[in-house]
XYZ file of C-alpha atoms in Angstrom:
210
model
C 26.938 162.112 -113.620
C 22.938 161.464 -114.563
C 24.421 160.522 -117.897
C 26.724 157.566 -116.509
C 23.895 156.313 -114.204
C 21.383 155.988 -117.158
C 19.168 153.102 -117.255
C 16.742 153.469 -120.314
C 16.944 150.974 -123.104
C 18.698 152.429 -126.195
C 16.060 150.464 -128.025
C 18.135 149.061 -130.894
C 17.722 145.859 -132.237
C 19.490 142.441 -131.264
C 22.353 141.576 -131.168
C 22.405 144.098 -128.837
C 26.391 143.305 -127.733
C 27.903 143.956 -131.075
C 28.322 147.500 -130.879
C 31.687 149.238 -131.134
C 31.600 150.415 -127.705
C 30.695 146.738 -126.044
C 33.401 145.230 -128.442
C 36.060 147.690 -127.535
C 35.742 147.137 -123.792
C 35.402 143.505 -124.066
C 38.861 143.353 -126.230
C 40.256 145.870 -123.321
C 39.142 143.978 -120.161
C 40.266 140.627 -121.706
C 43.466 141.728 -123.011
C 44.312 143.361 -119.174
C 43.377 140.132 -117.699
C 45.634 138.164 -120.316
C 48.935 140.621 -119.762
C 47.804 140.121 -115.710
C 47.828 136.155 -115.896
C 51.204 136.208 -117.764
C 52.806 138.830 -115.266
C 51.738 136.533 -112.458
C 52.997 133.302 -114.417
C 56.414 133.008 -112.286
C 55.082 134.606 -109.215
C 55.141 133.221 -105.591
C 51.814 131.329 -104.976
C 51.122 133.630 -102.135
C 50.847 136.524 -104.200
C 48.672 134.714 -107.028
C 46.338 133.988 -104.191
C 46.034 137.484 -102.758
C 45.475 138.929 -106.410
C 42.824 136.058 -107.013
C 41.404 137.189 -103.815
C 41.326 141.041 -104.410
C 39.902 140.475 -107.571
C 37.047 138.622 -106.216
C 36.359 141.419 -103.572
C 36.394 144.124 -106.635
C 33.436 141.669 -108.106
C 31.492 141.653 -104.857
C 31.772 145.454 -104.627
C 30.610 145.666 -107.869
C 27.770 143.814 -107.081
C 27.031 145.636 -104.322
C 27.093 148.925 -105.914
C 24.757 147.547 -108.845
C 21.916 146.110 -106.443
C 22.342 149.397 -104.460
C 21.652 151.515 -107.367
C 18.727 148.810 -108.423
C 17.268 148.813 -104.774
C 17.601 152.475 -104.257
C 15.371 153.179 -107.874
C 12.753 151.051 -106.482
C 12.959 152.902 -103.332
C 12.640 156.162 -104.990
C 10.123 155.144 -107.456
C 8.331 152.097 -106.819
C 5.410 152.729 -109.028
C 7.757 152.864 -112.189
C 10.404 150.566 -110.741
C 8.598 148.201 -108.351
C 10.494 145.346 -106.938
C 10.620 142.258 -108.940
C 11.802 139.021 -106.968
C 12.054 137.315 -110.727
C 15.190 139.315 -111.518
C 16.421 141.389 -108.973
C 18.178 139.278 -106.672
C 21.606 138.279 -106.519
C 20.924 134.345 -108.333
C 21.755 134.640 -112.044
C 23.766 131.987 -113.238
C 26.393 134.139 -114.165
C 26.630 134.668 -110.912
C 27.646 131.514 -109.287
C 31.349 132.225 -109.594
C 30.541 134.689 -106.271
C 29.612 131.527 -104.345
C 32.049 128.902 -105.495
C 35.149 130.879 -105.641
C 35.549 130.793 -101.931
C 35.796 126.913 -101.831
C 38.143 127.174 -104.369
C 40.285 129.196 -102.381
C 39.830 128.708 -98.788
C 38.450 125.453 -98.318
C 41.215 122.730 -96.536
C 39.351 119.923 -98.199
C 41.351 119.092 -101.084
C 38.402 117.413 -102.874
C 36.009 120.570 -102.307
C 38.840 122.490 -103.604
C 39.606 120.778 -106.472
C 36.065 120.698 -107.397
C 35.282 124.219 -107.038
C 38.594 125.255 -109.261
C 37.247 122.953 -111.796
C 33.679 124.241 -112.103
C 35.349 127.663 -112.383
C 37.827 127.168 -115.139
C 35.882 124.815 -117.152
C 32.013 126.009 -116.582
C 32.498 129.143 -115.364
C 34.995 130.607 -117.876
C 33.218 129.736 -120.569
C 29.961 130.620 -119.700
C 31.554 134.027 -118.888
C 32.970 134.160 -122.426
C 29.664 133.267 -124.110
C 27.911 135.814 -122.071
C 30.196 138.591 -122.911
C 28.507 138.432 -126.255
C 25.520 136.676 -125.995
C 23.936 137.651 -122.739
C 25.384 140.936 -121.559
C 22.452 143.932 -121.410
C 23.841 145.347 -124.527
C 20.337 147.368 -124.643
C 22.559 149.669 -121.977
C 25.260 151.485 -123.211
C 28.992 150.460 -122.260
C 29.880 153.886 -121.458
C 27.122 154.034 -118.823
C 27.775 152.164 -115.067
C 24.911 149.663 -115.739
C 26.659 148.448 -119.063
C 30.598 148.959 -118.108
C 29.557 147.203 -114.642
C 27.905 143.820 -116.533
C 31.044 143.745 -118.971
C 33.496 144.165 -116.237
C 32.358 141.751 -113.994
C 31.530 139.114 -116.895
C 35.134 139.749 -117.858
C 36.349 138.923 -114.538
C 34.636 135.550 -114.978
C 36.770 134.626 -117.402
C 39.969 136.516 -116.655
C 40.102 135.068 -112.751
C 39.992 131.307 -113.617
C 42.620 132.630 -116.521
C 44.890 133.601 -113.883
C 44.286 130.352 -111.805
C 45.428 128.420 -115.174
C 48.365 130.253 -116.551
C 49.962 130.561 -113.040
C 49.623 127.182 -112.045
C 47.381 127.772 -108.985
C 45.251 124.995 -110.332
C 46.831 122.472 -112.311
C 43.340 121.074 -114.080
C 43.517 116.878 -114.476
C 40.803 114.829 -116.194
C 39.389 113.267 -113.407
C 38.625 116.887 -112.043
C 35.956 117.781 -115.055
C 33.828 114.994 -113.556
C 33.873 117.106 -110.214
C 33.337 120.471 -111.876
C 30.383 119.250 -113.616
C 28.840 117.559 -110.416
C 29.232 121.399 -108.961
C 27.171 122.634 -111.827
C 24.635 120.237 -111.761
C 24.058 120.940 -108.057
C 23.882 124.855 -108.666
C 21.614 124.109 -111.320
C 19.161 121.998 -109.209
C 19.084 124.631 -106.467
C 18.410 127.643 -108.814
C 15.930 125.815 -111.329
C 14.122 124.683 -107.950
C 14.241 128.313 -106.609
C 12.708 129.564 -110.159
C 10.028 126.897 -110.094
C 8.698 127.746 -106.782
C 8.828 131.665 -107.053
C 7.985 131.556 -110.693
C 11.321 133.062 -111.699
C 13.946 132.710 -114.626
C 17.232 133.228 -112.960
C 18.500 130.036 -114.402
C 17.528 130.573 -117.763
C 21.068 130.842 -119.375
C 22.051 127.402 -117.682
C 20.495 125.544 -120.491
C 23.055 127.028 -122.873
C 25.356 124.168 -121.534
C 22.956 121.503 -121.580
């Protein structure tokens, strides 16, 4: 178990993610996601909704466990692993899905619901797919918890919106593109403002989509 939770970098040269273990897990997770989406494509809307919510909860549990381990390490050895506000809060741009998803599922306002859904399937899914290859911390082995967790939740950034599209849970329309970009702009503004005030770089990867 010590090996599984090992967080020491492997000190290999970029591109970190393009190693057999990372590519294998990326292919496996995406394949499972595609199969799940097609299995659900003719299911009742309530079943699809429950599956989506279950995946979102799993996504949150992954983050709680991940940050729990990070903070436990800080508490245990604050000299070697000091708390750094610039990278130890759940505010990274790739986590925007976690905060927007409830509006796409639970909102009673149709405009808000469609805007959130548009963001998920247009911006977040593309961002999640790109980050799988260029943003995942490949300096951690994919056979460790930290590497596997990161690959898994970035895969969910792709899989959940894919299920929404394939099942028809969200029927994307041209006019929704603009509202999805508005959601993205609002989130980017909030993250960049926080970065500017606190000297952080949580919104750094958002530059990929400008």
